Amino acid sequence: MGMPMIDRLPAERGSSKEHLRRVRIFLADISEITRLNAVRDAWVAPGQTPPRVTAQARLADPHWRIEAMVARQIAALGSSVGNQALQRPCIRRKMSECTH
């Protein structure tokens, strides 16, 4: 279960999904929010669901179905950081790549 890219990038920087501070999600089709919620609920750390904003938007690539920006705490810094510290702030995925 999970979202491999969202797991991998923070691990490379000493963090994990347990340290999510906020998530911004843009869907190409807002009717997929129920599917998104199911994937998120199966993936998120129990009791540690971060604040989230979800909106419908025209994404940069017409083949993308979801784009997410996450902010998480970096263990080495010991503080919440935004996208500047992650170096790759936008994580773009096809909804079909989400597994649960």
mmCIF file of N, CA and C in Angstrom:
data_model
loop_
_atom_site.group_PDB
_atom_site.id
_atom_site.type_symbol
_atom_site.label_atom_id
_atom_site.label_comp_id
_atom_site.label_asym_id
_atom_site.label_seq_id
_atom_site.Cartn_x
_atom_site.Cartn_y
_atom_site.Cartn_z
ATOM 1 N N MET A 1 0.837 -1.180 0.000
ATOM 2 C CA MET A 1 0.000 0.000 0.000
ATOM 3 C C MET A 1 0.874 1.233 0.000
ATOM 4 N N GLY A 2 0.434 2.235 -0.692
ATOM 5 C CA GLY A 2 1.158 3.465 -0.514
ATOM 6 C C GLY A 2 1.369 4.287 -1.745
ATOM 7 N N MET A 3 2.217 5.240 -1.546
ATOM 8 C CA MET A 3 2.575 6.196 -2.570
ATOM 9 C C MET A 3 4.096 6.219 -2.619
ATOM 10 N N PRO A 4 4.694 5.334 -3.409
ATOM 11 C CA PRO A 4 6.144 5.143 -3.370
ATOM 12 C C PRO A 4 6.969 6.410 -3.542
ATOM 13 N N MET A 5 6.581 7.292 -4.452
ATOM 14 C CA MET A 5 7.390 8.491 -4.664
ATOM 15 C C MET A 5 7.343 9.404 -3.445
ATOM 16 N N ILE A 6 6.184 9.533 -2.826
ATOM 17 C CA ILE A 6 6.078 10.392 -1.648
ATOM 18 C C ILE A 6 6.848 9.779 -0.478
ATOM 19 N N ASP A 7 6.987 8.472 -0.440
ATOM 20 C CA ASP A 7 7.798 7.815 0.592
ATOM 21 C C ASP A 7 9.291 7.968 0.309
ATOM 22 N N ARG A 8 9.687 7.796 -0.946
ATOM 23 C CA ARG A 8 11.105 7.772 -1.305
ATOM 24 C C ARG A 8 11.787 9.123 -1.138
ATOM 25 N N LEU A 9 11.197 10.187 -1.634
ATOM 26 C CA LEU A 9 11.864 11.492 -1.599
ATOM 27 C C LEU A 9 12.223 11.957 -0.191
ATOM 28 N N PRO A 10 11.326 11.905 0.771
ATOM 29 C CA PRO A 10 11.727 12.338 2.113
ATOM 30 C C PRO A 10 12.732 11.402 2.760
ATOM 31 N N ALA A 11 12.659 10.111 2.450
ATOM 32 C CA ALA A 11 13.621 9.167 3.027
ATOM 33 C C ALA A 11 15.036 9.542 2.611
ATOM 34 N N GLU A 12 15.178 10.066 1.395
ATOM 35 C CA GLU A 12 16.485 10.507 0.919
ATOM 36 C C GLU A 12 16.992 11.713 1.706
ATOM 37 N N ARG A 13 16.091 12.379 2.420
ATOM 38 C CA ARG A 13 16.447 13.584 3.168
ATOM 39 C C ARG A 13 16.248 13.405 4.674
ATOM 40 N N GLY A 14 16.156 12.170 5.131
ATOM 41 C CA GLY A 14 16.080 11.893 6.559
ATOM 42 C C GLY A 14 14.721 12.097 7.189
ATOM 43 N N SER A 15 13.636 11.935 6.431
ATOM 44 C CA SER A 15 12.300 12.112 6.974
ATOM 45 C C SER A 15 11.434 10.925 6.547
ATOM 46 N N SER A 16 10.138 10.980 6.864
ATOM 47 C CA SER A 16 9.207 9.914 6.490
ATOM 48 C C SER A 16 7.786 10.462 6.516
ATOM 49 N N LYS A 17 6.837 9.623 6.100
ATOM 50 C CA LYS A 17 5.444 10.065 6.073
ATOM 51 C C LYS A 17 4.921 10.399 7.466
ATOM 52 N N GLU A 18 5.544 9.874 8.502
ATOM 53 C CA GLU A 18 5.131 10.191 9.864
ATOM 54 C C GLU A 18 5.407 11.651 10.214
ATOM 55 N N HIS A 19 6.195 12.338 9.404
ATOM 56 C CA HIS A 19 6.556 13.728 9.670
ATOM 57 C C HIS A 19 5.881 14.712 8.721
ATOM 58 N N LEU A 20 4.804 14.291 8.064
ATOM 59 C CA LEU A 20 4.071 15.203 7.184
ATOM 60 C C LEU A 20 3.497 16.353 8.000
ATOM 61 N N ARG A 21 3.600 17.551 7.485
ATOM 62 C CA ARG A 21 3.052 18.727 8.165
ATOM 63 C C ARG A 21 1.859 19.310 7.415
ATOM 64 N N ARG A 22 1.865 19.217 6.083
ATOM 65 C CA ARG A 22 0.712 19.646 5.288
ATOM 66 C C ARG A 22 0.854 19.064 3.885
ATOM 67 N N VAL A 23 -0.291 18.900 3.227
ATOM 68 C CA VAL A 23 -0.326 18.341 1.881
ATOM 69 C C VAL A 23 -1.277 19.183 1.040
ATOM 70 N N ARG A 24 -0.831 19.539 -0.148
ATOM 71 C CA ARG A 24 -1.686 20.232 -1.120
ATOM 72 C C ARG A 24 -1.819 19.306 -2.314
ATOM 73 N N ILE A 25 -3.050 18.981 -2.677
ATOM 74 C CA ILE A 25 -3.295 18.043 -3.768
ATOM 75 C C ILE A 25 -4.151 18.719 -4.823
ATOM 76 N N PHE A 26 -3.735 18.539 -6.068
ATOM 77 C CA PHE A 26 -4.468 19.064 -7.210
ATOM 78 C C PHE A 26 -4.864 17.878 -8.077
ATOM 79 N N LEU A 27 -6.159 17.733 -8.319
ATOM 80 C CA LEU A 27 -6.680 16.649 -9.143
ATOM 81 C C LEU A 27 -7.135 17.204 -10.484
ATOM 82 N N ALA A 28 -6.866 16.471 -11.550
ATOM 83 C CA ALA A 28 -7.364 16.869 -12.863
ATOM 84 C C ALA A 28 -8.890 16.754 -12.893
ATOM 85 N N ASP A 29 -9.429 15.801 -12.137
ATOM 86 C CA ASP A 29 -10.870 15.573 -12.079
ATOM 87 C C ASP A 29 -11.267 15.368 -10.617
ATOM 88 N N ILE A 30 -11.959 16.334 -10.049
ATOM 89 C CA ILE A 30 -12.314 16.299 -8.626
ATOM 90 C C ILE A 30 -13.200 15.096 -8.281
ATOM 91 N N SER A 31 -13.835 14.495 -9.281
ATOM 92 C CA SER A 31 -14.663 13.318 -8.985
ATOM 93 C C SER A 31 -13.812 12.136 -8.511
ATOM 94 N N GLU A 32 -12.497 12.213 -8.640
ATOM 95 C CA GLU A 32 -11.605 11.147 -8.165
ATOM 96 C C GLU A 32 -11.255 11.303 -6.685
ATOM 97 N N ILE A 33 -11.864 12.258 -6.000
ATOM 98 C CA ILE A 33 -11.515 12.506 -4.601
ATOM 99 C C ILE A 33 -11.825 11.296 -3.710
ATOM 100 N N THR A 34 -12.879 10.557 -4.005
ATOM 101 C CA THR A 34 -13.202 9.369 -3.207
ATOM 102 C C THR A 34 -12.092 8.333 -3.335
ATOM 103 N N ARG A 35 -11.602 8.137 -4.544
ATOM 104 C CA ARG A 35 -10.490 7.201 -4.762
ATOM 105 C C ARG A 35 -9.226 7.702 -4.066
ATOM 106 N N LEU A 36 -8.963 8.993 -4.180
ATOM 107 C CA LEU A 36 -7.809 9.589 -3.512
ATOM 108 C C LEU A 36 -7.891 9.367 -2.003
ATOM 109 N N ASN A 37 -9.060 9.599 -1.429
ATOM 110 C CA ASN A 37 -9.231 9.415 0.018
ATOM 111 C C ASN A 37 -8.956 7.976 0.440
ATOM 112 N N ALA A 38 -9.394 7.011 -0.360
ATOM 113 C CA ALA A 38 -9.158 5.602 -0.029
ATOM 114 C C ALA A 38 -7.666 5.284 -0.036
ATOM 115 N N VAL A 39 -6.951 5.790 -1.037
ATOM 116 C CA VAL A 39 -5.505 5.566 -1.118
ATOM 117 C C VAL A 39 -4.816 6.239 0.059
ATOM 118 N N ARG A 40 -5.189 7.482 0.336
ATOM 119 C CA ARG A 40 -4.577 8.224 1.442
ATOM 120 C C ARG A 40 -4.840 7.546 2.779
ATOM 121 N N ASP A 41 -6.080 7.132 3.014
ATOM 122 C CA ASP A 41 -6.423 6.503 4.289
ATOM 123 C C ASP A 41 -5.646 5.210 4.517
ATOM 124 N N ALA A 42 -5.400 4.451 3.457
ATOM 125 C CA ALA A 42 -4.646 3.205 3.582
ATOM 126 C C ALA A 42 -3.153 3.463 3.766
ATOM 127 N N TRP A 43 -2.677 4.612 3.328
ATOM 128 C CA TRP A 43 -1.243 4.904 3.319
ATOM 129 C C TRP A 43 -0.765 5.714 4.525
ATOM 130 N N VAL A 44 -1.562 6.669 4.967
ATOM 131 C CA VAL A 44 -1.124 7.610 6.003
ATOM 132 C C VAL A 44 -0.846 6.892 7.327
ATOM 133 N N ALA A 45 0.086 7.431 8.086
ATOM 134 C CA ALA A 45 0.410 6.870 9.396
ATOM 135 C C ALA A 45 -0.804 7.019 10.323
ATOM 136 N N PRO A 46 -1.239 5.939 10.990
ATOM 137 C CA PRO A 46 -2.405 6.011 11.872
ATOM 138 C C PRO A 46 -2.265 7.122 12.911
ATOM 139 N N GLY A 47 -3.314 7.930 13.018
ATOM 140 C CA GLY A 47 -3.320 9.012 13.993
ATOM 141 C C GLY A 47 -2.471 10.210 13.617
ATOM 142 N N GLN A 48 -1.908 10.215 12.412
ATOM 143 C CA GLN A 48 -1.032 11.313 12.006
ATOM 144 C C GLN A 48 -1.428 11.869 10.642
ATOM 145 N N THR A 49 -2.718 12.024 10.425
ATOM 146 C CA THR A 49 -3.192 12.573 9.165
ATOM 147 C C THR A 49 -2.923 14.074 9.146
ATOM 148 N N PRO A 50 -2.121 14.549 8.197
ATOM 149 C CA PRO A 50 -1.784 15.976 8.151
ATOM 150 C C PRO A 50 -2.920 16.807 7.568
ATOM 151 N N PRO A 51 -2.919 18.113 7.825
ATOM 152 C CA PRO A 51 -3.886 18.986 7.164
ATOM 153 C C PRO A 51 -3.713 18.870 5.653
ATOM 154 N N ARG A 52 -4.830 18.920 4.935
ATOM 155 C CA ARG A 52 -4.778 18.743 3.487
ATOM 156 C C ARG A 52 -5.719 19.709 2.804
ATOM 157 N N VAL A 53 -5.281 20.205 1.664
ATOM 158 C CA VAL A 53 -6.125 20.993 0.771
ATOM 159 C C VAL A 53 -6.183 20.227 -0.536
ATOM 160 N N THR A 54 -7.384 20.034 -1.069
ATOM 161 C CA THR A 54 -7.547 19.353 -2.350
ATOM 162 C C THR A 54 -8.381 20.241 -3.255
ATOM 163 N N ALA A 55 -7.922 20.397 -4.499
ATOM 164 C CA ALA A 55 -8.637 21.226 -5.462
ATOM 165 C C ALA A 55 -8.520 20.616 -6.852
ATOM 166 N N GLN A 56 -9.461 20.966 -7.695
ATOM 167 C CA GLN A 56 -9.373 20.567 -9.095
ATOM 168 C C GLN A 56 -8.568 21.625 -9.826
ATOM 169 N N ALA A 57 -7.691 21.183 -10.730
ATOM 170 C CA ALA A 57 -6.858 22.121 -11.480
ATOM 171 C C ALA A 57 -6.458 21.509 -12.813
ATOM 172 N N ARG A 58 -6.135 22.362 -13.749
ATOM 173 C CA ARG A 58 -5.544 21.896 -15.001
ATOM 174 C C ARG A 58 -4.062 21.679 -14.720
ATOM 175 N N LEU A 59 -3.598 20.459 -14.857
ATOM 176 C CA LEU A 59 -2.219 20.122 -14.525
ATOM 177 C C LEU A 59 -1.303 20.382 -15.720
ATOM 178 N N ALA A 60 -0.013 20.464 -15.461
ATOM 179 C CA ALA A 60 0.964 20.828 -16.487
ATOM 180 C C ALA A 60 1.012 19.832 -17.642
ATOM 181 N N ASP A 61 0.775 18.572 -17.369
ATOM 182 C CA ASP A 61 0.787 17.534 -18.401
ATOM 183 C C ASP A 61 -0.618 16.949 -18.476
ATOM 184 N N PRO A 62 -1.226 16.903 -19.657
ATOM 185 C CA PRO A 62 -2.602 16.401 -19.755
ATOM 186 C C PRO A 62 -2.752 14.929 -19.372
ATOM 187 N N HIS A 63 -1.647 14.189 -19.285
ATOM 188 C CA HIS A 63 -1.706 12.782 -18.884
ATOM 189 C C HIS A 63 -1.687 12.604 -17.366
ATOM 190 N N TRP A 64 -1.296 13.628 -16.650
ATOM 191 C CA TRP A 64 -1.290 13.550 -15.192
ATOM 192 C C TRP A 64 -2.712 13.629 -14.682
ATOM 193 N N ARG A 65 -2.963 12.929 -13.592
ATOM 194 C CA ARG A 65 -4.275 12.989 -12.959
ATOM 195 C C ARG A 65 -4.192 13.587 -11.565
ATOM 196 N N ILE A 66 -2.972 13.662 -11.034
ATOM 197 C CA ILE A 66 -2.786 14.197 -9.688
ATOM 198 C C ILE A 66 -1.424 14.870 -9.584
ATOM 199 N N GLU A 67 -1.390 15.933 -8.821
ATOM 200 C CA GLU A 67 -0.137 16.605 -8.483
ATOM 201 C C GLU A 67 -0.218 16.926 -7.000
ATOM 202 N N ALA A 68 0.868 16.677 -6.286
ATOM 203 C CA ALA A 68 0.856 16.911 -4.843
ATOM 204 C C ALA A 68 2.096 17.669 -4.421
ATOM 205 N N MET A 69 1.908 18.554 -3.457
ATOM 206 C CA MET A 69 3.023 19.254 -2.831
ATOM 207 C C MET A 69 2.939 18.930 -1.348
ATOM 208 N N VAL A 70 4.022 18.405 -0.817
ATOM 209 C CA VAL A 70 4.026 18.041 0.595
ATOM 210 C C VAL A 70 5.097 18.824 1.336
ATOM 211 N N ALA A 71 4.808 19.143 2.568
ATOM 212 C CA ALA A 71 5.796 19.750 3.464
ATOM 213 C C ALA A 71 5.914 18.803 4.642
ATOM 214 N N ARG A 72 7.127 18.518 5.026
ATOM 215 C CA ARG A 72 7.346 17.596 6.125
ATOM 216 C C ARG A 72 8.513 18.063 6.956
ATOM 217 N N GLN A 73 8.601 17.521 8.136
ATOM 218 C CA GLN A 73 9.703 17.837 9.037
ATOM 219 C C GLN A 73 10.916 17.028 8.611
ATOM 220 N N ILE A 74 12.046 17.689 8.502
ATOM 221 C CA ILE A 74 13.304 17.017 8.184
ATOM 222 C C ILE A 74 14.008 16.742 9.509
ATOM 223 N N ALA A 75 14.290 15.483 9.780
ATOM 224 C CA ALA A 75 14.845 15.084 11.076
ATOM 225 C C ALA A 75 16.125 15.829 11.428
ATOM 226 N N ALA A 76 17.005 16.016 10.471
ATOM 227 C CA ALA A 76 18.291 16.661 10.752
ATOM 228 C C ALA A 76 18.126 18.120 11.164
ATOM 229 N N LEU A 77 17.079 18.764 10.663
ATOM 230 C CA LEU A 77 16.849 20.165 10.991
ATOM 231 C C LEU A 77 16.018 20.324 12.253
ATOM 232 N N GLY A 78 15.147 19.352 12.512
ATOM 233 C CA GLY A 78 14.311 19.401 13.700
ATOM 234 C C GLY A 78 13.224 20.455 13.655
ATOM 235 N N SER A 79 12.845 20.882 12.457
ATOM 236 C CA SER A 79 11.777 21.871 12.349
ATOM 237 C C SER A 79 10.988 21.626 11.083
ATOM 238 N N SER A 80 9.780 22.175 11.034
ATOM 239 C CA SER A 80 8.978 22.052 9.830
ATOM 240 C C SER A 80 9.602 22.895 8.742
ATOM 241 N N VAL A 81 9.615 22.333 7.559
ATOM 242 C CA VAL A 81 10.175 23.058 6.430
ATOM 243 C C VAL A 81 9.225 22.967 5.260
ATOM 244 N N GLY A 82 9.318 23.904 4.393
ATOM 245 C CA GLY A 82 8.494 23.917 3.193
ATOM 246 C C GLY A 82 9.231 23.318 2.019
ATOM 247 N N ASN A 83 8.768 23.646 0.853
ATOM 248 C CA ASN A 83 9.294 23.020 -0.343
ATOM 249 C C ASN A 83 10.729 23.413 -0.663
ATOM 250 N N GLN A 84 11.251 24.512 -0.149
ATOM 251 C CA GLN A 84 12.617 24.904 -0.451
ATOM 252 C C GLN A 84 13.604 23.837 0.015
ATOM 253 N N ALA A 85 13.393 23.277 1.176
ATOM 254 C CA ALA A 85 14.326 22.298 1.727
ATOM 255 C C ALA A 85 14.205 20.941 1.044
ATOM 256 N N LEU A 86 13.062 20.651 0.447
ATOM 257 C CA LEU A 86 12.883 19.359 -0.197
ATOM 258 C C LEU A 86 13.533 19.306 -1.571
ATOM 259 N N GLN A 87 13.811 20.421 -2.167
ATOM 260 C CA GLN A 87 14.454 20.548 -3.461
ATOM 261 C C GLN A 87 13.597 20.073 -4.616
ATOM 262 N N ARG A 88 12.645 19.203 -4.398
ATOM 263 C CA ARG A 88 11.723 18.742 -5.425
ATOM 264 C C ARG A 88 10.319 18.868 -4.848
ATOM 265 N N PRO A 89 9.764 20.088 -4.798
ATOM 266 C CA PRO A 89 8.522 20.301 -4.076
ATOM 267 C C PRO A 89 7.301 19.650 -4.690
ATOM 268 N N CYS A 90 7.238 19.558 -5.983
ATOM 269 C CA CYS A 90 6.035 19.032 -6.618
ATOM 270 C C CYS A 90 6.244 17.578 -6.994
ATOM 271 N N ILE A 91 5.336 16.749 -6.581
ATOM 272 C CA ILE A 91 5.391 15.335 -6.909
ATOM 273 C C ILE A 91 4.199 15.058 -7.804
ATOM 274 N N ARG A 92 4.475 14.723 -9.040
ATOM 275 C CA ARG A 92 3.402 14.515 -10.006
ATOM 276 C C ARG A 92 3.268 13.027 -10.280
ATOM 277 N N ARG A 93 2.035 12.566 -10.258
ATOM 278 C CA ARG A 93 1.798 11.141 -10.453
ATOM 279 C C ARG A 93 0.518 10.934 -11.235
ATOM 280 N N LYS A 94 0.445 9.806 -11.865
ATOM 281 C CA LYS A 94 -0.805 9.374 -12.464
ATOM 282 C C LYS A 94 -1.590 8.664 -11.369
ATOM 283 N N MET A 95 -2.878 8.914 -11.291
ATOM 284 C CA MET A 95 -3.697 8.272 -10.263
ATOM 285 C C MET A 95 -3.584 6.752 -10.369
ATOM 286 N N SER A 96 -3.382 6.238 -11.587
ATOM 287 C CA SER A 96 -3.291 4.790 -11.766
ATOM 288 C C SER A 96 -2.068 4.201 -11.071
ATOM 289 N N GLU A 97 -1.070 5.027 -10.731
ATOM 290 C CA GLU A 97 0.115 4.535 -10.042
ATOM 291 C C GLU A 97 -0.112 4.397 -8.540
ATOM 292 N N CYS A 98 -1.184 4.981 -8.032
ATOM 293 C CA CYS A 98 -1.491 4.852 -6.611
ATOM 294 C C CYS A 98 -2.030 3.450 -6.370
ATOM 295 N N THR A 99 -1.483 2.795 -5.385
ATOM 296 C CA THR A 99 -1.928 1.436 -5.085
ATOM 297 C C THR A 99 -2.475 1.375 -3.672
ATOM 298 N N HIS A 100 -3.317 0.415 -3.441
ATOM 299 C CA HIS A 100 -3.807 0.169 -2.079
ATOM 300 C C HIS A 100 -4.246 -1.229 -1.922
#
